[in-house]
Amino acid sequence: MKKLQNFLNGKLVDSSSGETTTLINPATGQAFATAPNSNAADVDKAMSAAANAFPEWRDSTPSERQRALLKIADAIESRADEIIAIESENCGKPIGLTASEEVPPMIDQIRFFAGAARNLEGKSAGEYMKGMTSFVRREPVGVCGQVTPWNYPMMMAVWKWAPAIAAGNSVVLKPSDTTPASTVFMAEIMGEFLPDGVINVICGERETGKAVVEHATPAMVSITGSVRAGMEVAGSAAKQLKRVHLELGGKAPVVVFNDADLEAAAAGIAIAGFFNSGQDCTAATRVLVQEGVYEEMVKLLANQASNEIAVGMPNEDVLVGPVNNAAQFERVKGFLARVPSHARVVAGGSALDRPGYFIAPTVIADLRQQDEHIQSEIFGPVITIQKFKDEAEAIALSNGVEYGLASSVWTKDHGTAMRMAKAFDFGCVWINTHIPIVAEMPHGGFKRSGYGKDLSSYGFEDYTRIKHVMTNLNG
C-alpha cells in the first residue's frame, strides 16, 4: 500500500489526527493507497501557511510568476510518464488517452497562464475629472480555497491553481477524496519553484472540503463539482461575503438536424459522449435528432457503442475505462435499472461482468423530456436520444433543463448553426464538433451550471480584484 501525505508549507506531512482514507483503483476494485483524512486543525495549518506566503507572492513581479509557472510546466512535462501512471492507477483512465488528450493540454494551460501573468488589461489612465488623474490597479484577491472533482483530477487542479498563482494569489486546494494522488504529486513538483506556502494541498473527505470553503481566511473560494456542492459553497460563502467561482454540472444538448453528415456526427458524438467513461460535465450524452433522420441516427449510435467503442483496462488501447468509484458505479447502474418502459435500450444497458467498475457503453432511445435520464446528470457512459420536429422544438428541448454548461449543433446550414448558437442557453456552443477545449477560450456555464469562467483571460481575471486610484495633479 502506498501512502499519500498532505503538502503544506513546502513539506509532505500527515494529518494531525493520523486518520486516513483508503484509495481504490477503479479498474480492479482493489485498494492501492491511503491518504490523509484531514481535519479542521490541518485546514488551519494550510490556511496559515497560505496567508503567510501571500504577501511575498503578491509582491512578486509578473515576470517572476511567469518564470515559475513555465518551470513548473517544464518539470511536469519532463515527468509526464510518472503523473500519467499515478492518474491511471487512481482513476482507471486509459494510459494512451491520458498521455495524448490530457497531459498536453494541461501543460499548455499552465504555459498560457504563465503568459497571462504579464498581460493584465484595464482602462487607460486619464483625467476623467479636471485636475485629477485616475488609473486602475488589478491585484490578487488573497488566499484562495479551492476544491476539485474526481473526473479529471490533475487537469482540474491546473484549472484552479494556475490562474490563481499566476495572478499572485496563494492557494489551499482540496482534491476529491477518491482521487488525490496526482494533485499531491503535482504540488511536490510545484514546491521546487514556488515559495513555501504558495501552494498547499490538503486531502480528506467532504468535511475537509467544507472546512476549506467555510474557513475565515480565503478571500475567494472556487469549486468544480455537483450542483448540490456548489449551492452549499455559495451559501457558506455568502455568510462571509466571499467571492465565489463555481463550475458545476452539465447536461449538454447535442442537436442533429436532417441535413447533418450523420456518419461523421455519430462518430464524433460517440467519442465525445463516451470519452472518460462519460464522466465529463460537457459530455455529448443528451442527443436530440430531427425526425427525418431519427431512426438512422439511432442505428448509427447503437453501432458505435456496440462495435466501435472499446472498453478495457488502462494499459489497453481503449476509449472507455471504468467509472471512478463504487458510489458512482451504483448510481449509473441505478439509472440503467430505471429506464422507462417507453424507451429502448439499443446498446449496452448493464455493468460488465468483470472486476472493477465497468459499465458497457449504452445508448437509450425514445426518452421524453421529463424523464430523469434527460433531466439529471448520469455521469457515465450513457447516451440518450430524443426526437424533435423543427428548430423551435429543438431549442425548447435543449434549454429545458436546469443546466447551462455546454451544447452542440450538427448541420450543414450556416444559418441554422448560427441561430442555434444564439438560442442555446449554454456557456459553450460547438458546431459540427463537440468537446474540444483551448486555453485561450473561456469555459463556464449559466443557470445551475454555476458562474465564473475557467481558462482564458476571463478565468485569469476572476482571480484578481480591481482598485481605482485617483491622484490630485495639483497636490
Coordinates of C-alpha atoms in Angstrom, one line a residue, residues 17-464:
S17 CA -5.0 13.0 13.8
G18 CA -3.3 10.3 11.8
E19 CA -6.6 9.4 10.3
T20 CA -6.6 8.1 6.7
T21 CA -8.9 7.0 3.9
T22 CA -8.3 4.1 1.5
L23 CA -7.9 4.7 -2.2
I24 CA -9.3 2.2 -4.7
N25 CA -8.1 1.5 -8.2
P26 CA -11.5 1.5 -10.1
A27 CA -10.1 -0.8 -12.8
T28 CA -9.5 -3.6 -10.3
G29 CA -11.7 -2.6 -7.4
Q30 CA -8.6 -3.1 -5.1
A31 CA -7.1 -0.8 -2.6
F32 CA -3.7 0.6 -3.6
A33 CA -3.0 3.6 -1.2
T34 CA -4.0 5.5 1.8
A35 CA -4.5 9.3 2.0
P36 CA -4.8 11.7 5.0
N37 CA -8.4 12.4 6.2
S38 CA -7.6 15.9 7.3
N39 CA -9.5 17.8 10.0
A40 CA -10.1 21.4 10.9
A41 CA -6.7 21.7 12.6
D42 CA -5.0 20.6 9.4
V43 CA -7.0 23.1 7.4
D44 CA -6.0 25.8 9.9
K45 CA -2.3 25.0 9.3
A46 CA -2.8 25.1 5.5
M47 CA -4.6 28.4 5.7
S48 CA -1.9 29.9 7.9
A49 CA 0.8 28.8 5.5
A50 CA -1.1 30.3 2.6
A51 CA -1.7 33.6 4.4
N52 CA 1.9 33.9 5.5
A53 CA 3.1 33.2 1.9
F54 CA 0.7 35.6 0.3
P55 CA 2.4 39.0 0.8
E56 CA 5.7 37.9 -0.7
W57 CA 4.0 36.2 -3.7
R58 CA 1.6 39.2 -4.2
D59 CA 4.6 41.5 -4.4
S60 CA 6.5 39.3 -6.9
T61 CA 6.7 40.7 -10.4
P62 CA 4.6 39.3 -13.3
S63 CA 7.8 38.1 -14.9
E64 CA 8.8 36.2 -11.8
R65 CA 5.5 34.5 -11.6
Q66 CA 5.7 33.7 -15.3
R67 CA 9.1 32.1 -14.9
A68 CA 7.9 30.0 -12.0
L69 CA 4.9 28.6 -13.9
L70 CA 7.0 27.9 -17.0
K71 CA 9.4 26.0 -14.9
I72 CA 6.5 24.0 -13.4
A73 CA 5.1 23.2 -16.8
D74 CA 8.5 22.0 -18.0
A75 CA 9.0 19.9 -14.9
I76 CA 5.6 18.3 -15.1
E77 CA 6.2 17.6 -18.8
S78 CA 9.5 16.0 -18.1
R79 CA 7.9 13.7 -15.6
A80 CA 4.8 13.1 -17.7
D81 CA 5.1 9.3 -17.6
E82 CA 5.1 9.4 -13.8
I83 CA 2.0 11.6 -13.4
I84 CA 0.1 9.6 -16.1
A85 CA 0.8 6.3 -14.2
I86 CA -0.4 7.9 -11.0
E87 CA -3.5 9.3 -12.6
S88 CA -4.3 6.0 -14.3
E89 CA -3.9 3.9 -11.1
N90 CA -6.1 6.3 -9.1
C91 CA -8.8 6.8 -11.8
G92 CA -8.6 3.8 -14.1
K93 CA -8.0 6.0 -17.1
P94 CA -6.6 4.6 -20.3
I95 CA -2.9 5.4 -20.3
G96 CA -2.7 6.2 -24.0
L97 CA -5.6 8.6 -23.9
T98 CA -4.3 10.3 -20.8
A99 CA -1.0 10.8 -22.5
S100 CA -2.4 12.2 -25.7
E101 CA -5.6 14.0 -24.6
E102 CA -5.0 15.2 -21.0
V103 CA -1.3 15.9 -20.4
P104 CA -0.5 18.1 -23.4
P105 CA -3.5 20.5 -23.0
M106 CA -2.8 20.6 -19.2
I107 CA 0.8 21.7 -19.8
D108 CA -0.3 24.2 -22.4
Q109 CA -2.8 25.7 -20.0
I110 CA -0.1 26.2 -17.4
R111 CA 2.0 28.0 -20.0
F112 CA -1.0 30.1 -21.1
F113 CA -1.5 31.4 -17.6
A114 CA 2.2 32.0 -17.3
G115 CA 1.9 34.4 -20.2
A116 CA -1.3 35.8 -18.8
A117 CA 0.5 36.9 -15.7
R118 CA 2.2 39.6 -17.9
N119 CA -0.8 40.6 -19.8
L120 CA -3.3 42.3 -17.5
E121 CA -5.5 44.8 -19.1
G122 CA -7.7 47.7 -18.0
K123 CA -8.8 51.3 -18.7
S124 CA -6.0 53.6 -19.6
A125 CA -5.0 56.3 -17.1
G126 CA -6.7 59.6 -17.8
E127 CA -8.2 62.8 -16.5
Y128 CA -11.8 61.9 -16.1
M129 CA -12.1 64.9 -13.7
K130 CA -10.2 68.2 -14.2
G131 CA -7.0 68.2 -12.2
M132 CA -7.3 64.5 -11.3
T133 CA -5.7 61.5 -12.9
S134 CA -7.3 58.1 -12.4
F135 CA -6.0 54.7 -13.1
V136 CA -6.9 51.1 -12.3
R137 CA -4.9 48.5 -10.5
R138 CA -5.6 44.8 -10.9
E139 CA -4.5 43.0 -7.7
P140 CA -4.6 39.4 -6.5
V141 CA -7.5 38.7 -4.2
G142 CA -5.6 36.9 -1.5
V143 CA -5.8 33.3 -0.3
C144 CA -7.9 31.1 -2.5
G145 CA -9.6 28.0 -1.2
Q146 CA -10.2 25.5 -4.0
V147 CA -12.0 22.1 -4.3
T148 CA -11.5 19.9 -7.3
P149 CA -13.5 16.8 -8.6
W150 CA -12.6 13.2 -9.3
N151 CA -13.3 13.1 -13.0
Y152 CA -10.2 15.0 -14.2
P153 CA -8.1 15.3 -11.0
M154 CA -4.8 16.7 -12.4
M155 CA -6.3 18.8 -15.2
M156 CA -9.0 20.4 -12.9
A157 CA -6.3 21.1 -10.3
V158 CA -4.4 23.1 -13.1
W159 CA -7.6 25.0 -14.0
K160 CA -7.7 26.1 -10.3
W161 CA -4.2 26.8 -9.2
A162 CA -2.6 28.1 -12.4
P163 CA -4.7 31.3 -12.9
A164 CA -4.8 31.9 -9.1
I165 CA -1.0 31.6 -8.7
A166 CA -0.3 33.4 -11.9
A167 CA -2.3 36.4 -10.6
G168 CA -0.3 36.5 -7.4
N169 CA -2.6 34.6 -5.0
S170 CA -1.7 31.7 -2.6
V171 CA -3.8 28.5 -2.7
V172 CA -5.2 25.9 -0.4
L173 CA -6.5 23.1 -2.7
K174 CA -8.6 20.1 -1.6
P175 CA -8.7 17.3 -4.2
S176 CA -11.5 14.8 -4.3
D177 CA -11.4 12.2 -1.6
T178 CA -11.2 9.4 -4.1
T179 CA -8.5 10.9 -6.4
P180 CA -5.9 13.0 -4.6
A181 CA -2.8 11.2 -5.9
S182 CA -1.8 13.2 -8.9
T183 CA -2.6 16.5 -7.2
V184 CA -0.2 15.8 -4.3
F185 CA 2.4 14.7 -6.8
M186 CA 2.0 17.9 -8.8
A187 CA 2.2 20.0 -5.6
E188 CA 5.6 18.4 -4.8
I189 CA 6.9 19.4 -8.2
M190 CA 5.5 22.9 -7.8
G191 CA 7.1 23.3 -4.4
E192 CA 10.5 23.3 -6.1
F193 CA 9.7 26.5 -7.9
L194 CA 7.4 28.4 -5.5
P195 CA 7.9 29.9 -2.1
D196 CA 6.7 27.7 0.7
G197 CA 3.0 28.1 1.4
V198 CA 2.0 29.4 -2.1
I199 CA 0.5 26.0 -2.9
N200 CA -0.9 23.8 -0.3
V201 CA -2.8 20.5 -0.9
I202 CA -4.9 19.0 1.8
C203 CA -6.5 15.6 1.4
G204 CA -9.7 14.5 3.0
E205 CA -13.4 13.8 2.7
R206 CA -16.5 16.0 2.5
E207 CA -15.9 17.6 5.9
T208 CA -12.4 18.6 4.9
G209 CA -13.7 20.4 1.9
K210 CA -16.4 22.1 4.0
A211 CA -13.7 23.3 6.4
V212 CA -11.7 24.8 3.5
V213 CA -14.6 26.8 2.0
E214 CA -16.0 27.9 5.4
H215 CA -12.7 29.0 6.8
A216 CA -12.4 32.7 7.5
T217 CA -9.0 33.1 5.7
P218 CA -9.8 32.7 2.0
A219 CA -10.9 35.8 0.1
M220 CA -12.2 33.6 -2.6
V221 CA -13.5 30.0 -2.9
S222 CA -13.6 28.0 -6.1
I223 CA -15.2 24.6 -6.7
T224 CA -15.7 22.2 -9.6
G225 CA -18.3 19.7 -8.5
S226 CA -22.0 18.9 -8.3
V227 CA -24.8 21.4 -8.2
R228 CA -25.6 20.4 -4.6
A229 CA -22.0 21.1 -3.5
G230 CA -21.9 24.4 -5.4
M231 CA -25.1 25.5 -3.7
E232 CA -23.7 24.6 -0.3
V233 CA -20.4 26.5 -1.1
A234 CA -22.3 29.6 -2.3
G235 CA -24.5 29.6 0.8
S236 CA -21.5 29.2 3.1
A237 CA -19.5 32.0 1.3
A238 CA -22.5 34.3 1.4
K239 CA -22.2 34.5 5.2
Q240 CA -18.7 36.0 4.9
L241 CA -19.3 37.8 1.5
K242 CA -16.5 35.8 -0.1
R243 CA -16.0 35.8 -3.8
V244 CA -17.2 32.5 -5.3
H245 CA -16.3 30.7 -8.5
L246 CA -18.5 27.7 -9.4
E247 CA -18.2 25.2 -12.3
L248 CA -20.9 22.7 -11.7
G249 CA -22.9 20.0 -13.5
G250 CA -24.0 19.9 -17.1
K251 CA -26.4 18.2 -19.4
A252 CA -25.2 19.1 -22.9
P253 CA -27.8 19.0 -25.7
V254 CA -26.4 17.6 -29.0
V255 CA -28.7 18.7 -31.7
V256 CA -28.6 16.8 -35.0
F257 CA -30.6 18.2 -38.0
N258 CA -31.8 16.3 -41.0
D259 CA -29.0 17.8 -43.2
A260 CA -26.1 16.8 -40.9
D261 CA -23.4 14.4 -42.0
L262 CA -24.8 11.5 -40.0
E263 CA -21.8 9.2 -40.2
A264 CA -19.4 12.0 -39.0
A265 CA -21.9 13.1 -36.4
A266 CA -22.4 9.6 -34.9
A267 CA -18.6 9.0 -34.7
G268 CA -17.9 12.4 -33.2
I269 CA -20.8 12.2 -30.7
A270 CA -19.8 8.7 -29.6
I271 CA -16.3 9.8 -28.8
A272 CA -17.4 13.0 -27.0
G273 CA -20.1 11.1 -25.2
F274 CA -18.1 8.1 -24.0
F275 CA -14.7 9.8 -23.5
N276 CA -13.6 9.5 -19.9
S277 CA -16.5 7.0 -19.5
G278 CA -19.0 9.8 -19.9
Q279 CA -17.7 11.5 -16.7
D280 CA -17.5 15.0 -18.1
C281 CA -19.8 17.9 -17.4
T282 CA -19.7 18.7 -21.1
A283 CA -20.1 15.2 -22.4
A284 CA -22.2 14.6 -25.6
T285 CA -24.7 12.4 -23.8
R286 CA -28.1 14.1 -24.5
V287 CA -28.7 13.8 -28.2
L288 CA -31.7 15.4 -30.0
V289 CA -32.3 14.2 -33.5
Q290 CA -34.7 15.7 -36.1
E291 CA -37.5 13.3 -37.0
G292 CA -36.4 12.8 -40.7
V293 CA -33.2 11.0 -39.7
Y294 CA -34.0 9.8 -36.2
E295 CA -34.1 6.1 -36.8
E296 CA -30.9 6.2 -38.9
M297 CA -29.1 8.1 -36.2
V298 CA -30.3 5.7 -33.5
K299 CA -28.8 2.8 -35.5
L300 CA -25.5 4.6 -36.1
L301 CA -25.0 5.5 -32.4
A302 CA -26.0 1.9 -31.4
N303 CA -23.4 0.6 -33.8
Q304 CA -20.8 3.0 -32.4
A305 CA -21.5 1.9 -28.8
S306 CA -21.6 -1.8 -29.7
N307 CA -18.8 -2.2 -32.3
E308 CA -16.6 0.9 -32.4
I309 CA -16.1 2.0 -28.8
A310 CA -13.5 -0.2 -27.0
V311 CA -13.7 -0.8 -23.2
G312 CA -10.9 -2.2 -21.1
M313 CA -8.0 -1.8 -18.7
P314 CA -5.7 1.2 -18.6
N315 CA -2.9 -0.4 -20.4
E316 CA -5.1 -1.4 -23.4
D317 CA -5.9 0.6 -26.5
V318 CA -9.4 1.6 -25.5
L319 CA -11.6 4.7 -25.2
V320 CA -13.6 3.7 -22.2
G321 CA -12.3 2.6 -18.8
P322 CA -14.2 2.1 -15.5
V323 CA -16.3 4.8 -13.8
N324 CA -14.4 6.4 -11.0
N325 CA -15.7 4.9 -7.8
A326 CA -18.1 2.5 -6.2
A327 CA -20.7 5.1 -5.4
Q328 CA -20.8 6.3 -9.0
F329 CA -20.9 2.8 -10.3
E330 CA -24.0 2.1 -8.2
R331 CA -25.5 5.5 -9.3
V332 CA -25.1 4.7 -13.0
K333 CA -26.4 1.2 -12.6
G334 CA -29.5 2.7 -10.9
F335 CA -30.2 4.8 -13.9
L336 CA -29.9 1.7 -16.1
A337 CA -32.3 -0.2 -13.9
R338 CA -34.9 2.6 -14.1
V339 CA -35.1 3.0 -17.9
P340 CA -38.8 3.8 -18.5
S341 CA -41.0 1.4 -20.4
H342 CA -41.5 3.8 -23.4
A343 CA -37.7 3.9 -24.0
R344 CA -35.5 1.5 -25.9
V345 CA -32.0 0.4 -24.8
V346 CA -30.4 -0.2 -28.2
A347 CA -26.8 -0.8 -27.0
G348 CA -25.3 -1.8 -23.6
G349 CA -27.5 -1.2 -20.7
S350 CA -25.7 -3.0 -17.9
A351 CA -22.5 -3.3 -15.9
L352 CA -19.8 -5.6 -17.3
D353 CA -19.2 -9.0 -15.5
R354 CA -15.6 -8.3 -14.5
P355 CA -13.6 -6.8 -11.6
G356 CA -13.7 -3.1 -11.3
Y357 CA -16.4 -0.5 -12.0
F358 CA -17.0 -1.1 -15.7
I359 CA -20.3 -0.1 -17.5
A360 CA -21.0 -1.1 -21.1
P361 CA -21.3 1.9 -23.5
T362 CA -25.0 2.4 -23.5
V363 CA -27.5 4.1 -25.9
I364 CA -31.1 4.7 -24.8
A365 CA -33.6 5.9 -27.5
D366 CA -37.1 7.3 -27.3
L367 CA -36.7 9.1 -24.0
R368 CA -39.1 12.0 -23.1
Q369 CA -38.2 15.5 -21.8
Q370 CA -39.3 14.9 -18.2
D371 CA -37.6 11.5 -17.8
E372 CA -34.9 11.6 -15.1
H373 CA -32.4 10.4 -17.7
I374 CA -32.9 13.7 -19.6
Q375 CA -33.2 16.0 -16.6
S376 CA -30.4 14.5 -14.3
E377 CA -26.7 14.2 -14.9
I378 CA -25.9 10.5 -15.2
F379 CA -22.2 11.0 -15.4
G380 CA -21.4 7.6 -17.0
P381 CA -21.1 6.0 -20.5
V382 CA -24.7 6.5 -21.3
I383 CA -26.0 8.4 -24.4
T384 CA -29.7 9.3 -24.5
I385 CA -31.7 10.1 -27.7
Q386 CA -34.8 12.2 -28.2
K387 CA -36.7 13.2 -31.3
F388 CA -37.6 16.7 -32.4
K389 CA -39.7 18.1 -35.2
D390 CA -38.3 21.5 -36.0
E391 CA -35.9 24.2 -34.9
A392 CA -38.2 25.7 -32.4
E393 CA -38.8 22.4 -30.6
A394 CA -35.1 21.7 -30.7
I395 CA -34.4 24.9 -28.9
A396 CA -37.2 24.3 -26.3
L397 CA -36.0 20.8 -25.6
S398 CA -32.3 21.8 -25.4
N399 CA -32.9 24.6 -23.0
G400 CA -35.5 22.7 -20.9
V401 CA -33.1 21.5 -18.2
E402 CA -31.6 23.3 -15.2
Y403 CA -28.1 23.1 -16.5
G404 CA -26.4 25.6 -18.9
L405 CA -22.8 24.5 -19.5
A406 CA -22.2 23.2 -23.0
S407 CA -24.1 22.4 -26.2
S408 CA -23.5 21.5 -29.9
V409 CA -25.4 21.6 -33.2
W410 CA -24.7 19.4 -36.2
T411 CA -25.9 20.8 -39.6
K412 CA -24.6 21.8 -43.0
D413 CA -26.6 25.0 -42.9
H414 CA -24.7 28.0 -41.6
G415 CA -27.9 30.0 -40.8
T416 CA -29.3 27.1 -38.7
A417 CA -26.0 26.7 -36.9
M418 CA -25.8 30.4 -36.0
R419 CA -29.4 30.7 -34.9
M420 CA -28.9 27.7 -32.6
A421 CA -25.7 29.2 -31.2
K422 CA -27.7 32.3 -30.4
A423 CA -30.6 30.4 -28.9
F424 CA -28.7 27.9 -26.8
D425 CA -28.8 28.9 -23.1
F426 CA -25.4 27.4 -22.5
G427 CA -21.9 28.8 -21.9
C428 CA -20.2 26.9 -24.7
V429 CA -21.5 26.1 -28.2
W430 CA -19.8 23.7 -30.6
I431 CA -20.8 23.5 -34.3
N432 CA -20.2 20.1 -36.1
T433 CA -17.9 19.0 -33.3
H434 CA -18.2 18.5 -29.5
I435 CA -15.8 18.7 -26.5
P436 CA -12.5 20.4 -27.8
I437 CA -11.3 23.0 -25.4
V438 CA -8.5 25.5 -25.8
A439 CA -6.7 27.6 -23.2
E440 CA -7.5 30.9 -24.9
M441 CA -11.3 30.5 -24.8
P442 CA -13.5 30.7 -21.6
H443 CA -15.2 27.6 -20.2
G444 CA -18.1 28.1 -17.8
G445 CA -21.9 27.9 -17.7
F446 CA -25.2 29.5 -16.8
K447 CA -28.1 28.6 -14.6
R448 CA -27.3 25.7 -12.2
S449 CA -24.0 25.0 -14.0
G450 CA -22.6 27.9 -12.0
Y451 CA -20.8 31.1 -12.6
G452 CA -17.3 32.4 -13.3
K453 CA -15.0 31.2 -16.1
D454 CA -12.2 28.7 -16.3
L455 CA -9.3 29.1 -18.8
S456 CA -8.8 32.3 -20.9
S457 CA -8.1 35.8 -19.8
Y458 CA -11.6 35.8 -18.3
G459 CA -10.7 33.0 -16.0
F460 CA -7.4 34.7 -15.1
E461 CA -9.3 38.0 -14.2
D462 CA -11.6 36.1 -11.9
Y463 CA -8.7 35.7 -9.6
T464 CA -8.0 39.5 -9.5

